[in-house]
Short mmCIF file of C-alpha atoms in Angstrom, two decimals:
data_model
loop_
_atom_site.label_atom_id
_atom_site.label_comp_id
_atom_site.label_asym_id
_atom_site.label_seq_id
_atom_site.Cartn_x
_atom_site.Cartn_y
_atom_site.Cartn_z
CA MET G 1 -11.11 -28.30 -8.44
CA LEU G 2 -14.87 -28.08 -8.90
CA THR G 3 -17.06 -30.94 -7.76
CA SER G 4 -19.76 -32.55 -9.83
CA ALA G 5 -23.25 -31.13 -9.32
CA VAL G 6 -25.24 -32.36 -6.30
CA PRO G 7 -29.04 -32.18 -6.51
CA THR G 8 -31.00 -30.40 -3.75
CA THR G 9 -34.65 -29.47 -3.34
CA SER G 10 -33.72 -25.91 -4.37
CA GLY G 11 -31.55 -26.81 -7.34
CA PRO G 12 -28.18 -28.42 -8.14
CA VAL G 13 -25.03 -27.09 -6.44
CA ILE G 14 -21.34 -27.28 -7.29
CA GLY G 15 -18.60 -26.97 -4.68
CA LEU G 16 -14.84 -27.16 -4.43
CA ALA G 17 -12.87 -30.38 -3.81
CA GLN G 18 -9.59 -30.11 -1.94
CA ASN G 19 -7.54 -32.55 0.15
CA GLY G 20 -10.21 -35.22 -0.04
CA VAL G 21 -13.07 -32.99 1.11
CA ARG G 22 -15.86 -31.41 -0.92
CA ALA G 23 -16.92 -28.00 0.40
CA PHE G 24 -20.23 -26.43 -0.61
CA LYS G 25 -20.36 -22.90 0.78
CA GLY G 26 -23.09 -20.30 0.80
CA VAL G 27 -25.90 -22.72 -0.09
CA PRO G 28 -29.25 -20.91 0.35
CA PHE G 29 -31.59 -22.82 2.67
CA ALA G 30 -34.21 -20.05 2.94
CA ALA G 31 -35.05 -16.50 1.94
CA SER G 32 -36.32 -13.74 4.21
CA ARG G 33 -37.97 -10.37 4.33
CA ARG G 34 -37.25 -8.13 7.27
CA PHE G 35 -39.31 -9.15 10.32
CA ALA G 36 -41.01 -12.01 8.47
CA LYS G 37 -40.62 -15.77 8.80
CA ALA G 38 -38.13 -17.43 6.47
CA THR G 39 -39.52 -19.00 3.33
CA ALA G 40 -38.11 -21.48 0.82
CA PRO G 41 -35.46 -19.94 -1.43
CA ARG G 42 -36.29 -19.24 -5.05
CA PRO G 43 -35.36 -22.45 -6.92
CA TRP G 44 -32.75 -22.53 -9.63
CA MET G 45 -32.35 -24.84 -12.61
CA GLU G 46 -28.72 -24.45 -13.67
CA PRO G 47 -26.01 -25.71 -11.29
CA ARG G 48 -25.22 -23.03 -8.73
CA HIS G 49 -21.56 -22.47 -7.88
CA CYS G 50 -21.33 -22.62 -4.07
CA THR G 51 -17.61 -22.09 -3.70
CA ASP G 52 -17.46 -19.18 -1.27
CA TYR G 53 -19.23 -18.26 1.96
CA GLY G 54 -22.46 -16.38 1.46
CA ALA G 55 -23.31 -12.95 2.77
CA TYR G 56 -22.87 -12.47 6.52
CA ALA G 57 -25.99 -11.86 8.54
CA PRO G 58 -26.07 -8.07 9.18
CA GLN G 59 -24.18 -7.33 12.40
CA PRO G 60 -22.00 -4.63 13.96
CA GLY G 61 -18.89 -4.19 11.87
CA HIS G 62 -20.50 -5.81 8.84
CA LEU G 63 -23.36 -3.49 7.87
CA ASP G 64 -21.84 -1.87 4.80
CA GLY G 65 -23.14 -3.70 1.76
CA ALA G 66 -25.07 -6.15 3.95
CA GLN G 67 -27.51 -8.40 2.09
CA GLU G 68 -30.10 -9.07 4.75
CA ASN G 69 -32.45 -10.88 2.38
CA ALA G 70 -29.74 -13.28 1.22
CA CYS G 71 -27.91 -14.19 4.44
CA LEU G 72 -29.73 -17.45 5.20
CA THR G 73 -27.14 -19.87 3.84
CA LEU G 74 -25.29 -22.92 5.11
CA ASN G 75 -21.98 -24.64 4.41
CA ILE G 76 -21.44 -28.36 3.94
CA PHE G 77 -18.12 -30.19 4.27
CA ALA G 78 -18.25 -33.77 2.97
CA PRO G 79 -15.38 -36.29 2.68
CA ASP G 80 -14.75 -37.92 -0.67
CA GLY G 81 -14.65 -41.63 -1.30
CA VAL G 82 -16.83 -42.85 1.57
CA ASP G 83 -19.25 -45.63 0.62
CA ARG G 84 -21.63 -45.40 3.60
CA PRO G 85 -23.92 -42.70 4.99
CA LEU G 86 -21.96 -40.54 7.43
CA PRO G 87 -23.07 -38.97 10.71
CA VAL G 88 -23.80 -35.24 10.57
CA LEU G 89 -22.61 -32.45 12.87
CA PHE G 90 -25.04 -29.53 12.52
CA PHE G 91 -23.39 -26.50 14.17
CA ILE G 92 -24.99 -23.22 15.34
CA HIS G 93 -22.47 -20.45 15.95
CA GLY G 94 -22.37 -18.15 18.96
CA GLY G 95 -21.75 -14.43 19.29
CA ALA G 96 -24.15 -13.00 21.91
CA PHE G 97 -26.98 -13.31 19.34
CA VAL G 98 -25.52 -10.26 17.55
CA THR G 99 -22.33 -11.40 15.79
CA GLY G 100 -20.80 -14.39 14.04
CA GLY G 101 -21.60 -16.72 11.18
CA GLY G 102 -20.80 -20.04 9.59
CA ALA G 103 -17.80 -18.56 7.76
CA ASP G 104 -15.82 -18.61 11.02
CA TYR G 105 -16.02 -22.42 11.14
CA ASP G 106 -14.18 -24.26 8.39
CA GLY G 107 -15.27 -27.86 8.91
CA ALA G 108 -12.98 -29.49 6.32
CA PHE G 109 -10.52 -30.88 8.87
CA LEU G 110 -13.21 -32.37 11.10
CA ALA G 111 -15.02 -33.82 8.08
CA ALA G 112 -11.90 -35.62 6.88
CA ARG G 113 -10.92 -36.81 10.32
CA GLY G 114 -14.37 -38.17 11.16
CA PRO G 115 -15.22 -39.07 8.59
CA ALA G 116 -18.39 -37.03 9.07
CA ILE G 117 -20.51 -34.43 7.34
CA ILE G 118 -20.10 -30.98 8.91
CA VAL G 119 -22.81 -28.33 8.42
CA THR G 120 -22.44 -24.73 9.64
CA ILE G 121 -25.21 -22.18 9.26
CA ASN G 122 -26.12 -18.51 9.32
CA TYR G 123 -29.21 -17.16 11.05
CA ARG G 124 -30.54 -13.63 11.51
CA LEU G 125 -28.83 -11.72 14.30
CA GLY G 126 -29.55 -8.79 16.58
CA PRO G 127 -32.82 -6.94 15.97
CA LEU G 128 -33.45 -8.78 12.69
CA GLY G 129 -33.53 -12.17 14.41
CA PHE G 130 -34.58 -11.47 17.98
CA LEU G 131 -36.62 -8.27 18.22
CA GLN G 132 -40.16 -9.28 19.25
CA LEU G 133 -42.56 -7.03 17.35
CA HIS G 134 -45.46 -9.36 16.51
CA ARG G 135 -47.84 -7.74 19.00
CA HIS G 136 -47.81 -4.63 16.82
CA GLY G 137 -49.46 -6.53 13.94
CA GLY G 138 -49.45 -5.36 10.34
CA ALA G 139 -46.12 -5.94 8.59
CA LEU G 140 -44.68 -7.08 11.93
CA ALA G 141 -47.16 -9.86 12.71
CA GLU G 142 -44.57 -12.63 12.16
CA ALA G 143 -41.74 -10.99 14.11
CA ASN G 144 -41.35 -13.39 17.03
CA ASN G 145 -38.46 -15.84 17.49
CA LEU G 146 -37.36 -15.32 13.89
CA ALA G 147 -33.85 -16.64 14.52
CA VAL G 148 -35.34 -19.81 16.01
CA SER G 149 -37.45 -20.27 12.89
CA ASP G 150 -34.33 -19.67 10.76
CA VAL G 151 -32.46 -22.46 12.54
CA LEU G 152 -35.46 -24.77 12.20
CA ALA G 153 -35.56 -24.03 8.46
CA ALA G 154 -31.84 -24.86 8.18
CA LEU G 155 -32.36 -28.08 10.11
CA ASP G 156 -35.29 -29.08 7.88
CA TRP G 157 -33.30 -28.32 4.72
CA THR G 158 -30.39 -30.39 6.02
CA ARG G 159 -32.61 -33.33 6.95
CA VAL G 160 -34.14 -33.42 3.47
CA ASN G 161 -30.96 -32.90 1.45
CA ILE G 162 -27.98 -34.20 3.40
CA ALA G 163 -28.20 -37.75 2.01
CA ASN G 164 -27.26 -36.36 -1.41
CA PHE G 165 -23.96 -35.20 0.12
CA GLY G 166 -23.29 -38.56 1.78
CA GLY G 167 -24.87 -37.82 5.16
CA ASP G 168 -27.24 -39.86 7.30
CA PRO G 169 -30.24 -37.66 8.27
CA ASP G 170 -31.05 -40.09 11.09
CA ALA G 171 -27.64 -39.59 12.72
CA LEU G 172 -27.62 -35.82 13.12
CA THR G 173 -26.05 -34.09 16.12
CA LEU G 174 -27.52 -30.71 17.00
CA SER G 175 -24.59 -28.67 18.29
CA GLY G 176 -23.62 -25.12 19.14
CA GLN G 177 -21.45 -22.90 21.28
CA SER G 178 -22.42 -19.97 23.56
CA ALA G 179 -25.47 -18.22 22.07
CA GLY G 180 -25.57 -21.11 19.61
CA ALA G 181 -25.70 -23.53 22.54
CA SER G 182 -28.65 -21.58 23.94
CA LEU G 183 -30.41 -22.03 20.61
CA VAL G 184 -29.51 -25.74 20.61
CA ILE G 185 -31.07 -26.30 24.04
CA ALA G 186 -34.16 -24.28 23.09
CA LEU G 187 -34.51 -26.07 19.76
CA ALA G 188 -34.00 -29.52 21.27
CA SER G 189 -36.96 -28.92 23.59
CA LEU G 190 -39.44 -27.96 20.85
CA PRO G 191 -42.12 -30.36 19.60
CA GLN G 192 -41.57 -29.03 16.07
CA ALA G 193 -37.96 -30.26 16.16
CA ARG G 194 -38.65 -33.65 17.69
CA GLY G 195 -37.29 -36.55 15.67
CA LYS G 196 -35.07 -34.29 13.57
CA PHE G 197 -31.86 -34.88 15.55
CA SER G 198 -30.35 -37.83 17.39
CA ARG G 199 -27.85 -36.21 19.77
CA VAL G 200 -27.20 -32.81 21.39
CA LEU G 201 -23.86 -31.08 22.06
CA ALA G 202 -23.99 -27.71 23.88
CA LEU G 203 -20.74 -25.87 24.67
CA SER G 204 -20.82 -22.90 27.07
CA ALA G 205 -24.56 -22.44 27.16
CA PRO G 206 -25.61 -19.62 29.50
CA GLY G 207 -27.29 -20.59 32.73
CA ARG G 208 -30.70 -19.56 31.55
CA ASN G 209 -31.73 -20.08 27.94
CA ILE G 210 -35.04 -18.31 27.54
CA MET G 211 -36.19 -14.69 27.84
CA SER G 212 -39.65 -13.89 29.15
CA ALA G 213 -42.25 -12.46 26.78
CA GLU G 214 -42.66 -9.47 29.09
CA ARG G 215 -38.96 -8.72 28.93
CA ALA G 216 -38.92 -9.03 25.13
CA ASP G 217 -41.92 -6.69 24.85
CA GLU G 218 -40.13 -4.10 26.98
CA VAL G 219 -37.04 -4.27 24.74
CA ALA G 220 -39.25 -3.81 21.67
CA ARG G 221 -41.04 -0.85 23.25
CA ARG G 222 -37.73 0.81 24.07
CA VAL G 223 -36.37 0.28 20.56
CA LEU G 224 -39.47 1.73 18.90
CA ALA G 225 -39.25 4.72 21.23
CA GLU G 226 -35.55 5.17 20.48
CA LEU G 227 -36.38 5.20 16.76
CA ARG G 228 -39.41 7.46 17.37
CA VAL G 229 -41.77 5.17 15.50
CA GLU G 230 -44.00 4.13 18.42
CA ARG G 231 -47.13 5.30 16.62
CA ASN G 232 -46.14 3.76 13.30
CA ALA G 233 -44.30 0.58 14.21
CA ASP G 234 -44.41 -0.74 10.63
CA ALA G 235 -41.89 1.96 9.70
CA ILE G 236 -39.15 -0.05 11.40
CA ALA G 237 -39.31 -2.55 8.53
CA THR G 238 -37.90 0.01 6.07
CA LEU G 239 -35.35 1.90 8.18
CA PRO G 240 -31.69 1.77 7.11
CA LEU G 241 -29.74 -0.97 8.85
CA PRO G 242 -27.19 1.38 10.48
CA GLN G 243 -30.04 3.37 12.07
CA LEU G 244 -31.72 0.20 13.35
CA PHE G 245 -28.52 -1.26 14.81
CA ALA G 246 -27.53 2.09 16.36
CA ALA G 247 -30.87 2.19 18.16
CA MET G 248 -30.34 -1.35 19.44
CA ASP G 249 -26.88 -0.43 20.72
CA SER G 250 -28.26 2.60 22.52
CA VAL G 251 -31.10 0.64 24.11
CA GLY G 252 -28.73 -2.14 25.16
CA ARG G 253 -26.43 0.30 26.96
CA LYS G 254 -29.36 1.97 28.71
CA LEU G 255 -30.78 -1.34 29.84
CA ALA G 256 -27.41 -2.37 31.23
CA ASP G 257 -27.31 0.80 33.31
CA GLU G 258 -30.96 1.04 34.33
CA THR G 259 -32.09 -2.52 35.04
CA SER G 260 -30.91 -5.62 36.82
CA SER G 261 -30.51 -7.38 33.49
CA GLY G 262 -28.69 -5.87 30.54
CA THR G 263 -29.81 -8.67 28.25
CA VAL G 264 -31.37 -7.57 24.99
CA PHE G 265 -31.62 -10.73 22.91
CA GLY G 266 -32.33 -14.44 23.09
CA PRO G 267 -35.02 -17.02 22.37
CA VAL G 268 -38.32 -15.91 23.90
CA LEU G 269 -40.90 -17.90 25.84
CA ASP G 270 -43.66 -16.54 23.62
CA GLY G 271 -46.26 -19.27 24.19
CA ALA G 272 -46.30 -20.15 20.50
CA ASP G 273 -42.91 -21.02 18.97
CA ILE G 274 -41.52 -21.72 22.45
CA ALA G 275 -44.25 -22.71 24.89
CA ARG G 276 -42.21 -24.20 27.77
CA GLU G 277 -38.90 -23.63 29.51
CA PRO G 278 -36.36 -26.06 28.00
CA ARG G 279 -35.20 -27.09 31.47
CA GLU G 280 -38.72 -28.18 32.35
CA VAL G 281 -38.92 -30.18 29.14
CA ILE G 282 -35.63 -31.94 29.94
CA ALA G 283 -36.60 -32.54 33.57
CA ASP G 284 -39.86 -34.11 32.36
CA GLY G 285 -37.85 -36.65 30.38
CA HIS G 286 -38.67 -35.55 26.84
CA LEU G 287 -34.98 -35.87 25.86
CA ARG G 288 -34.29 -39.07 27.79
CA HIS G 289 -33.73 -40.96 24.52
CA VAL G 290 -31.30 -38.30 23.19
CA PRO G 291 -27.64 -38.44 24.32
CA LEU G 292 -26.59 -35.05 25.67
CA TRP G 293 -23.10 -33.55 26.13
CA LEU G 294 -22.77 -30.31 28.09
CA GLY G 295 -19.43 -28.49 28.25
CA SER G 296 -17.93 -25.26 29.55
CA CYS G 297 -14.53 -23.57 29.92
CA ARG G 298 -12.82 -23.22 33.28
CA ASP G 299 -12.43 -19.42 33.29
CA GLU G 300 -15.54 -18.48 31.31
CA MET G 301 -15.95 -15.04 32.89
CA THR G 302 -12.40 -13.74 32.41
CA MET G 303 -13.17 -12.48 28.91
CA PHE G 304 -16.15 -10.51 30.19
CA LEU G 305 -14.30 -9.13 33.21
CA LYS G 306 -11.48 -7.88 31.01
CA SER G 307 -13.76 -6.20 28.48
CA THR G 308 -13.88 -2.39 28.62
CA PRO G 309 -16.07 -1.66 30.45
CA PRO G 310 -16.70 -5.06 32.07
CA ALA G 311 -19.75 -6.75 30.56
CA ALA G 312 -23.14 -6.06 32.16
CA MET G 313 -23.46 -9.76 32.92
CA ILE G 314 -20.71 -9.37 35.55
CA ARG G 315 -22.64 -6.88 37.66
CA ALA G 316 -25.94 -8.61 37.10
CA THR G 317 -24.63 -12.05 38.08
CA GLU G 318 -23.29 -10.71 41.36
CA ARG G 319 -26.58 -8.91 42.01
CA GLN G 320 -28.48 -12.13 41.33
CA VAL G 321 -26.39 -14.23 43.70
CA ARG G 322 -26.73 -11.54 46.38
CA ALA G 323 -30.50 -11.46 45.83
CA ASP G 324 -30.76 -15.24 46.10
CA LEU G 325 -28.40 -15.87 49.00
CA GLY G 326 -28.24 -12.47 50.71
CA ASP G 327 -25.17 -10.31 51.21
CA PRO G 328 -23.84 -12.62 53.97
CA GLY G 329 -24.17 -15.59 51.61
CA TRP G 330 -22.26 -13.73 48.91
CA GLU G 331 -19.49 -12.76 51.30
CA ARG G 332 -19.29 -16.32 52.61
CA LEU G 333 -18.91 -17.69 49.09
CA LEU G 334 -16.32 -15.11 48.11
CA ALA G 335 -14.30 -15.88 51.25
CA CYS G 336 -14.40 -19.57 50.35
CA TYR G 337 -13.19 -18.90 46.80
CA ARG G 338 -10.37 -16.72 48.11
CA ALA G 339 -9.28 -19.39 50.56
CA THR G 340 -9.30 -22.13 47.89
CA ALA G 341 -7.99 -20.16 44.89
CA ARG G 342 -5.18 -21.47 42.72
CA ALA G 343 -2.10 -19.28 42.48
CA ASP G 344 -3.17 -18.03 39.04
CA GLU G 345 -6.91 -17.79 39.80
CA ASP G 346 -9.09 -14.71 40.33
CA PRO G 347 -11.54 -15.81 43.06
CA TYR G 348 -14.18 -13.28 41.98
CA GLU G 349 -14.07 -14.56 38.39
CA ALA G 350 -14.20 -18.17 39.54
CA LEU G 351 -17.28 -17.51 41.68
CA LEU G 352 -19.07 -15.77 38.81
CA SER G 353 -18.09 -18.53 36.36
CA ASP G 354 -19.59 -21.12 38.67
CA ALA G 355 -22.77 -19.09 39.23
CA PHE G 356 -23.37 -18.23 35.59
CA TRP G 357 -21.98 -21.20 33.65
CA HIS G 358 -20.79 -24.28 35.51
CA ARG G 359 -23.50 -24.78 38.14
CA PRO G 360 -26.43 -24.28 35.72
CA MET G 361 -24.89 -26.79 33.29
CA THR G 362 -24.41 -29.25 36.13
CA ASP G 363 -28.04 -28.77 37.15
CA LEU G 364 -29.13 -29.48 33.57
CA ALA G 365 -27.02 -32.65 33.58
CA ARG G 366 -28.70 -33.69 36.83
CA ASP G 367 -32.13 -33.13 35.26
CA GLN G 368 -31.27 -35.26 32.23
CA SER G 369 -29.76 -38.04 34.35
CA ALA G 370 -32.65 -38.05 36.82
CA ALA G 371 -35.08 -38.37 33.90
CA GLY G 372 -33.26 -41.50 32.73
CA GLY G 373 -31.29 -39.91 29.92
CA ALA G 374 -27.62 -40.32 28.99
CA VAL G 375 -25.56 -37.19 29.65
CA TRP G 376 -21.86 -36.32 29.78
CA LEU G 377 -20.37 -33.22 31.43
CA SER G 378 -17.02 -31.65 30.59
CA ARG G 379 -14.84 -28.65 31.42
CA PHE G 380 -12.07 -27.25 29.23
CA ASP G 381 -9.05 -26.28 31.36
CA HIS G 382 -6.39 -25.89 28.67
CA ARG G 383 -4.98 -22.44 27.77
CA PRO G 384 -4.57 -22.31 23.96
CA THR G 385 -1.51 -20.40 22.75
CA LEU G 386 -3.72 -18.04 20.79
CA GLU G 387 -5.13 -14.68 21.83
CA PRO G 388 -7.23 -13.87 23.76
CA PHE G 389 -6.63 -17.19 25.52
CA LEU G 390 -2.86 -16.81 25.77
CA SER G 391 -3.33 -13.78 28.04
CA GLN G 392 -6.71 -14.69 29.58
CA GLY G 393 -6.48 -18.44 30.06
CA PRO G 394 -9.19 -21.00 29.19
CA THR G 395 -11.90 -18.38 29.02
CA HIS G 396 -15.09 -18.36 26.96
CA GLY G 397 -14.48 -19.93 23.53
CA ALA G 398 -11.17 -21.67 24.31
CA ASP G 399 -12.70 -25.07 23.57
CA ASN G 400 -14.16 -23.75 20.32
CA ALA G 401 -10.71 -22.66 19.11
CA CYS G 402 -9.39 -26.20 19.57
CA LEU G 403 -12.46 -27.97 18.22
CA TRP G 404 -12.23 -26.20 14.86
CA ALA G 405 -8.42 -26.17 14.59
CA HIS G 406 -6.82 -27.62 11.48
CA LEU G 407 -3.99 -29.41 13.27
CA PRO G 408 -1.25 -28.28 13.66
CA ASP G 409 -2.75 -24.78 13.28
CA PHE G 410 -5.57 -22.72 14.71
CA ILE G 411 -7.81 -21.38 11.93
CA ASP G 412 -8.54 -17.76 11.03
CA ARG G 413 -11.98 -16.41 11.97
CA PRO G 414 -12.77 -13.75 9.35
CA ILE G 415 -16.02 -12.47 10.86
CA LEU G 416 -14.53 -11.90 14.32
CA ARG G 417 -11.31 -10.73 12.64
CA ARG G 418 -9.20 -13.11 14.69
CA ALA G 419 -6.11 -14.64 13.13
CA GLY G 420 -5.12 -18.25 13.65
CA GLY G 421 -1.60 -19.52 14.13
CA PRO G 422 0.63 -22.49 14.94
CA MET G 423 -0.18 -24.79 17.86
CA THR G 424 2.13 -26.09 20.56
CA PRO G 425 2.40 -29.83 21.27
CA ASP G 426 0.05 -29.41 24.26
CA ASP G 427 -2.46 -27.53 22.08
CA ILE G 428 -2.36 -30.35 19.56
CA ALA G 429 -2.73 -33.07 22.19
CA VAL G 430 -5.75 -31.43 23.81
CA ALA G 431 -7.34 -30.53 20.48
CA GLU G 432 -6.87 -34.10 19.22
CA ARG G 433 -8.61 -35.43 22.32
CA LEU G 434 -11.49 -32.94 22.04
CA GLN G 435 -12.00 -33.54 18.32
CA ALA G 436 -11.86 -37.32 18.75
CA SER G 437 -14.45 -37.14 21.54
CA VAL G 438 -16.78 -34.95 19.52
CA LEU G 439 -16.49 -37.13 16.43
CA ARG G 440 -17.06 -40.28 18.50
CA PHE G 441 -20.14 -38.66 20.06
CA VAL G 442 -21.45 -37.71 16.61
CA ALA G 443 -20.91 -41.25 15.34
CA THR G 444 -21.97 -43.33 18.35
CA GLY G 445 -23.79 -41.14 20.88
CA ALA G 446 -20.98 -41.46 23.48
CA PRO G 447 -17.82 -39.30 23.62
CA ASP G 448 -15.63 -42.15 24.86
CA THR G 449 -15.75 -45.63 26.31
CA ALA G 450 -17.43 -45.96 29.71
CA ASP G 451 -14.17 -46.85 31.46
CA VAL G 452 -12.42 -43.72 30.15
CA TRP G 453 -15.28 -41.24 30.47
CA PRO G 454 -18.41 -42.56 32.21
CA ARG G 455 -21.80 -40.91 32.00
CA PHE G 456 -22.73 -38.19 34.46
CA GLU G 457 -24.90 -39.80 37.13
CA ARG G 458 -26.20 -38.66 40.47
CA GLY G 459 -23.83 -39.70 43.21
CA THR G 460 -20.62 -40.00 41.19
CA GLU G 461 -21.22 -36.94 38.95
CA ARG G 462 -18.19 -37.54 36.76
CA LEU G 463 -16.74 -34.50 34.99
CA ALA G 464 -14.22 -34.84 32.15
CA ILE G 465 -11.42 -32.24 32.25
CA PHE G 466 -9.81 -31.42 28.89
CA ALA G 467 -6.25 -30.43 29.74
CA ALA G 468 -2.68 -31.67 29.36
CA PRO G 469 -3.15 -34.34 30.56
CA SER G 470 -6.92 -34.83 30.44
CA HIS G 471 -8.50 -36.51 33.44
CA LEU G 472 -11.72 -37.09 35.37
CA ALA G 473 -13.01 -35.15 38.36
CA ARG G 474 -16.29 -34.97 40.26
CA ALA G 475 -18.72 -32.06 40.08
CA ASN G 476 -19.98 -32.67 43.64
CA GLU G 477 -16.69 -32.53 45.53
CA GLY G 478 -14.68 -29.82 47.23
CA GLU G 479 -15.23 -26.99 49.67
CA ARG G 480 -16.81 -24.72 47.05
CA PHE G 481 -19.44 -27.31 46.24
CA ARG G 482 -20.15 -27.78 49.95
CA GLN G 483 -20.61 -24.05 50.53
CA TRP G 484 -23.00 -23.71 47.60
CA ALA G 485 -24.97 -26.76 48.73
CA GLU G 486 -25.33 -25.42 52.27
CA LEU G 487 -26.31 -21.93 51.16
CA CYS G 488 -28.81 -23.20 48.60
CA LYS G 489 -30.10 -25.82 51.06
CA GLY G 490 -29.97 -28.46 48.36
CA GLY G 491 -31.97 -26.40 45.88
CA ARG G 492 -31.19 -24.17 42.96
CA LEU G 493 -30.68 -20.48 42.85
CA ASN G 494 -33.66 -18.46 41.78
CA GLU G 495 -32.68 -18.15 38.12
CA THR G 496 -35.12 -15.43 37.08
CA ASN G 497 -32.58 -12.89 35.96
CA GLU G 498 -32.67 -12.54 32.20
CA THR G 499 -28.98 -11.66 32.24
CA LEU G 500 -28.26 -15.34 31.97
CA LEU G 501 -28.74 -15.01 28.20
CA ALA G 502 -26.00 -12.41 27.69
CA SER G 503 -23.28 -14.76 26.44
CA ARG G 504 -20.76 -14.58 23.67
#
């Protein structure tokens, strides 16, 4: 049934009420022109029916009929009958900065279980959100970090309006997965976002979160050349979307073959919107008063190894480790992983997963803890009985499938065209634990009691393992840790390779 109208700064909205949850879908939080900063949406006077997801952000596989000027929408899931302001989970989707959208994340189950307010958003993807063209001036003068500005606009809209839906704007958790986690970490470090969130949850963030301005300029130059508009860059603002995305695909493949990177997109250290590396900001203690949860999946790299051809990040990560530690260091590590591999483990994949995902997240946790901040570290080791995880194990996105499940079923993801399905008892047990921890973190700033899951701190370095059964481990134990520590001589790898943004 339809809900009563809820006022917003843009105009009143009507949603759908079902099973004790009100869902407001496709609510415009901003409007956009191609390669320009988002602006406030055109206001409306009559109640707007927000009962279905809005237009997807243009992306491969969803370009026909794309509405690029109307894709900046969000979705709100709010429990009925709660007489107090509820904490808010503000979620930024992943998808390698080129795919995905809020429609893949139905937050009704989490909202009811919380109770909590769940907000999922769209932002501009691919060239429309990440192509850095501002140095060319004219119609392109605003084209830098547009996706970051989109997410900031969604956050601002939520802060101003969420109380009307029953949410507490002062208890907002900034959260995301994969590319969305990269945006979360970048956003959390910005002065312009300070005070607009109270906690941070980042799942499967790549090891490096920011692209250099020089790298972004090179990508832009290559795209303009591919489109043959180098001498009239403004023309890119009117090209058909299929032509623009085809050029980006071509440039991406060439970069993967011709450079040590392969990364095309990501937030950019442009000196304006993003002036400092997020890791420096965290190490300096600017987030010490913000609880932080960092998570990853055990076999992150399996999905990328099994892609056809294997993702460019595979080759680039190996090249980076070899460059940092030398060929003998690489061979020593690989020998260690082979000697310590589980029966079902690919040692090469495990080494790359540690280099690209797990070790950088652990380093970030160390920075936050050393600065005096509260931080929790987790790893998801459960294999959901849902493809691609059933055949690939707890690879990239396995935790996401369980977090958004509507127990006892996994949900459909229409944008990625992945079907859901029934869960096993182990799936349900692990998903219940993960969801309870997330909702507790959103409500209290801690995912569990200190005796069950203590903070990550130097020395003990506790790591929560989500599995059947879940348990605690230590991030600084084992032969693999010892080999890395000796090879790195107590320091970090030289994380200059921009490939560390190429996540899904």
